[in-house]
XYZ file of C-alpha atoms in Angstrom:
554
model
C -26.340 -1.282 13.491
C -26.204 -2.672 17.254
C -27.435 -1.623 20.490
C -25.054 -0.930 23.289
C -25.889 -0.324 26.898
C -23.090 0.697 27.815
C -22.701 2.855 25.279
C -23.678 6.671 26.681
C -24.125 8.618 23.430
C -27.339 6.217 23.222
C -28.318 7.290 26.928
C -28.625 10.917 25.569
C -32.225 11.897 26.638
C -31.752 15.853 26.214
C -29.876 18.633 24.239
C -28.277 19.383 28.047
C -27.093 15.578 28.167
C -25.875 16.255 24.379
C -23.674 19.506 25.619
C -22.479 18.069 28.449
C -21.170 14.624 26.238
C -19.831 17.090 23.526
C -18.088 18.907 26.217
C -19.736 22.684 25.194
C -21.883 24.943 26.580
C -25.668 24.645 25.261
C -25.780 28.214 24.055
C -22.855 27.574 22.075
C -23.923 24.057 21.207
C -27.276 26.021 19.592
C -25.465 28.602 18.106
C -23.580 25.683 15.595
C -27.161 23.841 15.177
C -29.113 26.823 15.091
C -27.523 30.212 14.437
C -28.470 31.481 10.315
C -24.500 31.911 10.099
C -22.546 29.100 7.941
C -19.748 27.596 9.765
C -18.313 25.953 6.498
C -15.652 27.226 4.412
C -16.940 26.198 0.779
C -14.676 25.429 -2.263
C -14.130 23.716 -5.212
C -11.408 21.855 -6.158
C -10.382 19.504 -9.215
C -11.036 15.858 -10.296
C -8.751 13.949 -12.655
C -11.335 14.073 -14.678
C -11.144 16.944 -17.302
C -12.687 19.859 -16.286
C -14.769 18.124 -13.582
C -14.579 19.586 -10.271
C -15.621 18.484 -6.218
C -17.379 21.214 -3.932
C -15.907 20.507 -0.825
C -17.748 21.971 2.252
C -15.202 22.659 4.985
C -16.302 23.025 8.795
C -14.719 25.518 10.970
C -12.106 23.558 13.453
C -14.949 23.813 16.213
C -17.507 22.463 14.661
C -15.270 19.894 12.997
C -13.829 18.915 16.567
C -17.516 18.468 17.107
C -18.175 16.380 14.340
C -15.045 14.051 15.065
C -17.152 13.372 18.598
C -20.028 12.027 16.930
C -18.680 10.404 14.035
C -16.588 8.389 16.458
C -19.697 7.340 18.344
C -21.281 6.598 15.612
C -18.430 4.680 14.294
C -18.760 2.572 17.553
C -22.925 1.510 16.688
C -22.004 0.838 13.243
C -21.839 -2.749 12.492
C -20.840 -2.325 8.263
C -21.708 -5.346 5.964
C -18.486 -7.134 4.170
C -19.987 -5.547 1.157
C -18.964 -2.421 2.217
C -15.368 -0.989 1.809
C -15.604 2.323 2.074
C -14.969 4.606 5.526
C -14.612 1.165 7.355
C -11.475 0.594 9.242
C -9.246 -1.772 7.907
C -11.111 -1.895 4.756
C -10.116 0.302 1.595
C -10.302 0.853 -2.101
C -7.440 -2.327 -2.522
C -10.281 -4.412 -0.304
C -12.944 -3.410 -2.620
C -11.275 -4.329 -5.652
C -9.807 -6.966 -4.746
C -12.632 -9.041 -5.075
C -13.718 -8.870 -8.267
C -9.941 -9.497 -9.660
C -10.212 -11.999 -12.492
C -13.757 -11.577 -13.680
C -15.165 -12.301 -17.211
C -17.454 -9.170 -16.872
C -17.696 -5.875 -14.366
C -20.471 -3.804 -14.136
C -19.792 -0.266 -12.337
C -22.071 2.122 -11.179
C -21.505 5.304 -9.475
C -24.283 7.010 -7.427
C -25.054 10.602 -8.416
C -24.568 13.494 -5.689
C -23.890 11.087 -3.442
C -23.677 13.079 -0.095
C -26.082 15.803 -1.311
C -28.667 13.310 -1.867
C -28.775 12.220 1.720
C -31.137 14.899 3.037
C -31.500 16.118 6.427
C -34.576 14.409 6.491
C -33.616 11.204 6.370
C -30.236 12.019 8.677
C -33.141 13.117 11.507
C -35.168 9.738 10.746
C -31.695 8.067 11.257
C -31.455 9.553 15.088
C -35.157 9.208 15.755
C -35.205 5.119 14.653
C -33.438 2.029 16.772
C -30.922 1.904 18.289
C -30.416 5.698 18.640
C -34.352 6.435 19.205
C -33.234 10.364 20.385
C -35.771 12.786 21.733
C -37.123 15.385 18.606
C -34.763 17.940 20.387
C -31.732 15.816 20.590
C -32.201 14.273 17.161
C -32.806 17.743 15.295
C -29.937 19.101 17.063
C -27.550 16.344 15.771
C -29.017 16.686 12.292
C -28.150 20.626 12.530
C -24.692 20.061 13.512
C -24.090 16.909 11.050
C -26.004 18.723 7.940
C -25.083 21.995 5.859
C -27.997 22.910 3.531
C -30.434 20.506 4.026
C -28.126 17.440 3.627
C -24.679 15.840 4.116
C -21.974 18.247 3.598
C -18.718 16.652 1.114
C -16.103 17.274 3.921
C -17.465 16.876 7.321
C -16.182 13.991 9.416
C -19.447 12.604 9.980
C -20.857 12.633 6.685
C -18.968 9.205 5.633
C -20.348 7.181 8.419
C -24.099 8.703 8.396
C -24.061 7.830 4.665
C -22.984 4.096 5.401
C -25.757 4.114 8.160
C -28.478 5.544 5.869
C -27.275 2.990 2.947
C -27.797 -0.033 4.872
C -31.225 -0.849 3.417
C -29.958 -0.083 0.512
C -26.646 -2.604 1.089
C -28.817 -5.332 2.208
C -31.333 -5.123 -0.753
C -28.677 -5.024 -3.216
C -26.301 -7.805 -1.419
C -29.860 -10.419 -1.979
C -30.012 -9.230 -5.221
C -26.834 -10.166 -6.125
C -26.912 -13.310 -4.449
C -29.743 -14.524 -6.214
C -27.987 -13.948 -9.430
C -24.938 -15.703 -8.184
C -23.424 -11.986 -8.745
C -21.109 -10.660 -6.128
C -21.664 -6.821 -5.253
C -19.431 -4.250 -3.406
C -19.883 -0.583 -2.216
C -17.291 1.961 -1.361
C -19.358 5.531 -0.824
C -20.578 5.821 -4.284
C -18.961 3.108 -6.485
C -21.105 0.006 -6.609
C -19.364 -2.754 -8.037
C -21.329 -6.277 -9.198
C -19.024 -9.361 -11.027
C -18.814 -12.751 -11.146
C -17.049 -15.779 -12.283
C -19.654 -15.959 -15.030
C -20.313 -13.709 -17.803
C -23.668 -14.859 -18.211
C -24.628 -14.101 -14.835
C -23.490 -10.355 -15.082
C -24.871 -9.990 -18.594
C -28.574 -10.799 -16.525
C -27.831 -7.700 -14.638
C -28.117 -5.618 -17.862
C -31.281 -3.947 -19.803
C -31.891 -6.561 -22.747
C -33.135 -3.636 -25.015
C -29.574 -1.409 -23.559
C -27.021 -4.357 -23.204
C -24.911 -0.974 -21.640
C -27.513 -0.525 -19.213
C -28.662 -1.298 -15.819
C -31.714 -3.689 -15.406
C -34.681 -2.023 -14.714
C -34.823 -4.044 -11.450
C -31.792 -2.623 -10.429
C -32.337 0.721 -10.445
C -35.448 0.276 -8.989
C -33.959 -1.085 -5.604
C -31.400 2.421 -5.709
C -33.914 5.054 -6.404
C -36.455 3.516 -3.482
C -33.319 4.281 -1.696
C -33.575 7.703 -2.621
C -30.416 7.722 -4.916
C -30.052 8.107 -7.924
C -27.343 6.014 -10.728
C -25.180 8.291 -12.720
C -25.771 7.365 -16.346
C -22.640 8.379 -17.882
C -20.548 6.516 -15.339
C -21.896 3.451 -15.485
C -20.311 0.970 -17.912
C -19.523 -2.990 -18.373
C -15.935 -3.683 -18.429
C -15.372 -6.933 -20.324
C -12.389 -9.054 -19.926
C -10.557 -7.910 -23.309
C -10.531 -4.431 -22.235
C -9.028 -2.867 -19.371
C -11.236 -3.463 -15.913
C -11.144 -0.517 -13.321
C -12.559 -0.338 -9.916
C -12.229 2.229 -7.747
C -9.529 3.414 -9.709
C -7.621 -0.226 -9.612
C -7.055 -2.294 -12.263
C -8.457 -5.580 -11.529
C -8.260 -7.485 -14.643
C -5.331 -10.124 -13.735
C -4.209 -8.748 -9.998
C -4.752 -5.341 -8.227
C -2.650 -3.078 -10.326
C -2.488 0.651 -11.319
C -2.409 1.936 -14.654
C 0.402 1.873 -17.130
C -0.122 4.858 -18.255
C 0.987 6.412 -14.687
C 3.874 4.312 -14.361
C 4.883 6.154 -18.243
C 3.962 9.412 -16.269
C 6.425 8.917 -13.174
C 9.018 7.226 -15.339
C 8.963 10.673 -17.436
C 9.469 12.600 -14.045
C 11.742 10.560 -13.195
C 13.708 11.378 -16.407
C 13.141 14.885 -16.129
C 14.370 15.150 -12.679
C 17.656 13.554 -13.710
C 18.578 15.266 -16.594
C 17.269 18.963 -16.054
C 16.627 19.167 -12.136
C 13.358 18.895 -9.774
C 12.412 22.481 -10.627
C 12.002 21.573 -14.353
C 10.422 18.601 -13.638
C 8.148 19.666 -11.514
C 6.546 22.129 -14.037
C 6.364 19.617 -16.598
C 4.335 17.694 -14.668
C 1.607 20.194 -13.730
C 1.284 21.442 -17.136
C -0.136 18.289 -18.094
C -2.865 18.139 -15.230
C -4.805 21.124 -14.151
C -5.662 19.237 -10.929
C -2.283 18.598 -9.714
C -1.377 22.887 -10.737
C -4.569 23.724 -8.442
C -2.789 21.189 -5.493
C 0.853 21.842 -5.629
C 1.401 25.411 -6.735
C 0.647 28.519 -4.754
C -1.579 31.157 -6.084
C 0.386 32.886 -9.148
C 2.909 30.511 -9.149
C 3.232 28.136 -12.045
C 5.967 25.206 -10.175
C 5.419 23.721 -7.480
C 7.973 23.849 -4.800
C 10.854 20.893 -4.626
C 9.416 19.860 -1.059
C 5.939 19.737 -1.965
C 6.259 18.176 -5.230
C 8.469 15.456 -3.611
C 5.828 15.036 -1.117
C 3.518 14.661 -3.699
C 5.023 11.999 -6.105
C 6.169 10.072 -2.799
C 2.837 9.841 -1.459
C 1.539 8.537 -5.059
C 4.237 5.531 -4.730
C 3.009 4.984 -1.454
C -0.604 4.556 -2.907
C 0.863 2.170 -5.272
C 2.437 0.343 -3.119
C -1.027 -0.105 -0.834
C -2.452 -1.496 -4.336
C 0.391 -3.649 -4.744
C -0.069 -4.933 -0.962
C -3.064 -7.201 -2.023
C -1.038 -9.239 -4.517
C 1.025 -12.398 -3.747
C 3.914 -11.103 -6.171
C 5.237 -7.872 -5.850
C 5.762 -5.667 -9.044
C 8.886 -5.148 -10.574
C 7.491 -2.136 -11.889
C 6.670 -0.628 -8.800
C 10.586 -1.565 -7.232
C 12.187 0.334 -10.513
C 9.892 3.752 -9.860
C 10.930 3.458 -6.003
C 14.274 3.278 -7.241
C 14.474 6.179 -9.076
C 12.887 8.197 -5.976
C 15.469 7.121 -4.163
C 17.841 7.883 -7.066
C 16.723 11.875 -7.059
C 15.827 12.408 -3.193
C 18.419 10.077 -1.728
C 15.593 9.661 0.908
C 14.777 5.757 2.377
C 12.429 4.478 0.609
C 9.344 1.088 0.882
C 11.470 -1.030 -1.275
C 13.565 -0.856 -4.406
C 14.673 -2.965 -7.025
C 16.712 -5.819 -5.039
C 20.087 -5.288 -6.595
C 21.037 -1.946 -5.168
C 20.655 -3.625 -1.896
C 23.133 -6.009 -2.935
C 27.072 -5.620 -2.431
C 30.342 -7.008 -3.273
C 32.343 -8.214 -0.288
C 35.920 -8.681 -0.256
C 37.891 -10.207 2.207
C 41.888 -10.531 2.701
C 43.811 -10.684 5.392
C 46.289 -12.813 7.366
C 45.747 -14.626 10.857
C 47.787 -16.960 13.004
C 45.737 -20.410 13.504
C 45.440 -22.508 17.136
C 48.867 -23.845 16.009
C 50.558 -20.602 15.471
C 50.969 -21.114 11.876
C 50.540 -17.726 9.865
C 47.408 -18.438 7.220
C 46.340 -15.947 4.566
C 42.633 -15.895 3.963
C 41.043 -14.192 1.176
C 37.792 -14.391 -0.528
C 35.258 -12.657 -2.746
C 31.258 -12.783 -2.413
C 27.521 -10.701 -1.832
C 26.347 -9.209 0.919
C 23.210 -7.410 1.629
C 21.358 -4.502 3.744
C 18.206 -5.539 5.306
C 15.186 -2.789 6.628
C 16.192 -3.544 10.133
C 19.450 -2.680 10.011
C 21.571 -6.195 9.453
C 24.467 -6.884 7.077
C 24.174 -9.705 5.868
C 26.654 -12.394 4.231
C 27.780 -16.197 4.049
C 30.463 -16.898 7.035
C 33.085 -18.371 4.254
C 33.040 -14.744 2.754
C 34.602 -13.276 6.164
C 36.279 -16.309 7.678
C 37.555 -19.584 7.004
C 36.101 -22.428 9.363
C 37.848 -22.580 12.502
C 38.939 -18.879 12.415
C 39.640 -17.757 15.833
C 36.759 -15.872 17.629
C 38.437 -12.334 18.012
C 41.145 -11.151 15.178
C 43.177 -8.012 14.652
C 40.824 -4.845 14.058
C 43.046 -4.353 10.752
C 41.485 -7.349 9.206
C 38.718 -6.169 7.393
C 36.291 -6.906 5.105
C 35.702 -4.384 1.863
C 32.200 -3.485 1.093
C 31.663 -2.210 -2.848
C 28.683 -0.560 -4.216
C 28.266 -2.123 -7.863
C 26.588 0.843 -9.461
C 29.542 3.062 -9.320
C 32.251 0.467 -8.487
C 33.634 2.364 -5.839
C 34.834 1.096 -2.522
C 31.983 2.671 -0.039
C 33.329 1.545 3.510
C 35.594 -1.252 5.184
C 34.210 -3.034 8.437
C 36.184 -5.274 10.802
C 35.766 -9.270 10.549
C 35.163 -8.888 14.339
C 31.994 -6.966 13.429
C 30.483 -9.843 12.150
C 28.325 -12.573 14.168
C 29.494 -15.794 12.799
C 26.394 -18.684 13.383
C 28.057 -21.798 14.707
C 25.865 -24.658 13.328
C 25.305 -22.333 9.442
C 27.009 -20.439 7.058
C 25.970 -17.248 8.142
C 27.103 -14.092 9.303
C 25.434 -11.054 10.128
C 26.570 -7.358 11.102
C 24.534 -4.249 12.295
C 24.985 -1.743 9.184
C 27.964 0.825 8.750
C 26.795 4.763 9.330
C 28.533 4.748 5.681
C 25.536 2.495 4.049
C 22.998 4.322 6.070
C 20.191 5.237 3.911
C 21.301 3.100 0.893
C 17.421 0.849 -0.204
C 17.411 -1.852 1.997
C 15.324 -5.034 1.528
C 12.729 -5.988 4.116
C 13.146 -9.892 5.550
C 10.525 -12.606 6.095
C 11.764 -14.733 8.849
C 8.224 -15.863 9.584
C 6.987 -17.704 6.676
C 8.578 -21.069 5.883
C 9.982 -21.830 1.982
C 7.886 -24.910 0.456
C 8.851 -26.620 -2.323
C 7.275 -25.789 -5.494
C 7.690 -21.867 -4.388
C 9.369 -19.764 -6.641
C 12.243 -17.566 -5.678
C 14.612 -14.754 -7.032
C 18.518 -15.125 -6.135
C 20.876 -11.808 -6.195
C 24.634 -12.120 -6.114
C 27.497 -10.711 -7.731
C 28.875 -12.953 -10.891
C 32.446 -11.598 -10.686
C 33.102 -13.946 -13.783
C 30.770 -10.964 -15.967
C 32.661 -7.893 -15.119
C 31.033 -8.089 -11.336
C 27.353 -7.151 -11.997
C 24.761 -8.430 -9.900
C 22.938 -10.984 -11.726
C 19.135 -12.384 -10.554
C 18.325 -15.438 -10.972
C 14.443 -17.106 -11.024
C 14.179 -20.117 -10.020
C 11.837 -22.681 -8.154
C 12.333 -24.348 -4.814
C 12.536 -28.196 -5.226
C 14.190 -29.654 -2.264
C 13.833 -28.785 1.478
C 16.501 -30.554 3.773
C 15.707 -32.576 6.987
C 17.374 -29.803 9.179
C 14.403 -27.350 8.051
C 17.342 -24.827 6.883
C 18.630 -25.556 3.688
C 17.008 -25.276 0.683
C 17.615 -26.194 -2.939
C 16.550 -24.905 -6.232
C 16.078 -26.569 -9.708
C 19.201 -23.617 -10.920
C 22.697 -23.133 -10.879
C 23.996 -20.121 -8.661
C 27.443 -19.389 -9.368
C 30.617 -18.631 -7.370
C 30.342 -15.011 -6.026
C 26.656 -14.745 -5.568
C 27.298 -16.413 -1.934
C 25.948 -14.104 0.846
C 23.141 -12.966 -1.565
C 19.784 -12.533 -0.767
C 16.912 -15.213 -2.222
C 13.813 -13.439 -2.423
C 9.927 -14.311 -2.528
C 7.174 -13.137 -4.597
C 5.938 -11.059 -1.852
C 9.459 -8.786 -2.312
C 11.165 -9.887 0.999
C 14.051 -12.050 1.425
C 13.572 -15.492 2.568
C 17.141 -16.951 2.536
C 20.604 -15.957 2.040
C 23.019 -18.019 -1.006
C 24.987 -20.396 0.404
C 26.409 -22.673 -2.195
C 26.566 -22.684 -6.118
C 28.381 -24.063 -9.002
C 31.517 -22.736 -10.146
C 32.196 -21.184 -13.556
C 33.952 -24.123 -14.807
C 31.115 -26.295 -13.464
C 27.959 -24.617 -14.022
C 25.159 -27.225 -13.396
C 24.922 -27.772 -9.676
C 21.505 -26.815 -8.783
C 22.289 -23.693 -6.016
C 21.365 -23.644 -2.220
C 19.920 -21.385 0.008
C 19.812 -20.823 3.862
C 16.137 -19.900 5.333
C 17.068 -16.636 7.450
C 14.073 -17.975 9.972
C 16.233 -20.660 11.179
C 19.335 -18.045 12.185
C 17.183 -14.670 13.047
C 15.663 -13.679 16.199
C 16.763 -17.141 17.737
C 19.510 -14.983 20.390
C 21.889 -18.072 21.776
C 21.604 -18.904 17.858
C 24.055 -16.607 17.190
C 28.083 -17.014 18.037
C 31.362 -15.017 17.491
C 32.439 -18.497 16.570
């Protein structure tokens, strides 16, 4: 914690000052702090653990407003150590779990009754100590505002930051304890985790007589800070078993449990075959915590809207976990695609092939000499999340085609899943790059809402990087094919790249995707079916997007 001379909150010296700071009358402040009446709504919610309940004390709106103001001020004073990830801006269960990925052994501890263990006396002591050093009457009033029934309530906005402040000494002591033993320590609220690249180092944290229990020295540090380890939730996880930190699997990367993928896959299957009501009812039957959360009193099926919001929330949560990894989860791409298929809502990302369409162009025009020229081509194109339709220039026009063509010179866009033409767009709607085999147009209205790909035009591809290239293979029944390959050559122009695999005719205009799931390039050149050995080429999108004058209708 740090002192701030210009922090008005720290200059409060009386209850009148406090009431003025909180923009509330003194008598109202006194009522909330010292009345015998309860200003909390208490209720239980189900945990994911079978049969377990969590008691929540939610303050009434007026009291919650005061607590939010106080919490914001406390947050300005509290400087979190690097080991703390709970209730800290910019940190999360994901940043917490990342520190323990690929560890031979992980020791996980849970602090029993975390918030209730932090008593009003300890909170009062916090407000009396530096950097606050509040007078007794101010410290007492703040304590009563922030506590309920003698301790921190789970459900109040002030409890998270106060608990972190109270645990500052614990965090410092456990960090020193871990550092001395070459072990890494993190804490997310009441979840404490130790790991190391050395299995022996983690083993030294265990009781020699009870190899599944923490050593006495570790327990004493926690107990001397007024907290108790929940023995039922203490476990050591070796690399040969599933290692879970704050609900995230960390054996090889940050991941969500495989059985959760299977549950959602079954949900989408039921949804497709028998409708949303049936899928929702089956979903809550097997989990009482979800039934309690989603169903209205007396009902056994959630509303379709609440069910959709809940499923989308789970997918957003999994996406947050997946964002910690260098490579995107293909399982998550499939789940998002299933969600899109059932709801039609825009999604964070999807199976890349669903954003790829075939583009068929056929028209005749007069060249610069007035001669009649027939043009016909087939290729691929794709949609981006910022509203662009991208393809290769050679898929829509010959080199030297006039800048302006007749309005009936059209490209047909075909949805490869249904095989149907979705819409036709004028060739003139594309901007054609003067220097590169690249064309871009606004996404047509008929395609708005389709799954789209996010573009990475900042990070330049590098030799050795793995990529995925997608495009339509007309020789194989018009399917979208994905080719996984590695970049093996960067051209001196900084725009063209070669991969160590052939791209087939028809893939031109398709996306090239990096490990993070974002598009880095567009397929420009490959082999013919009769000459299936030439390595493929792609154009880096960063070389042609966002340059302003770099695009031209020519």
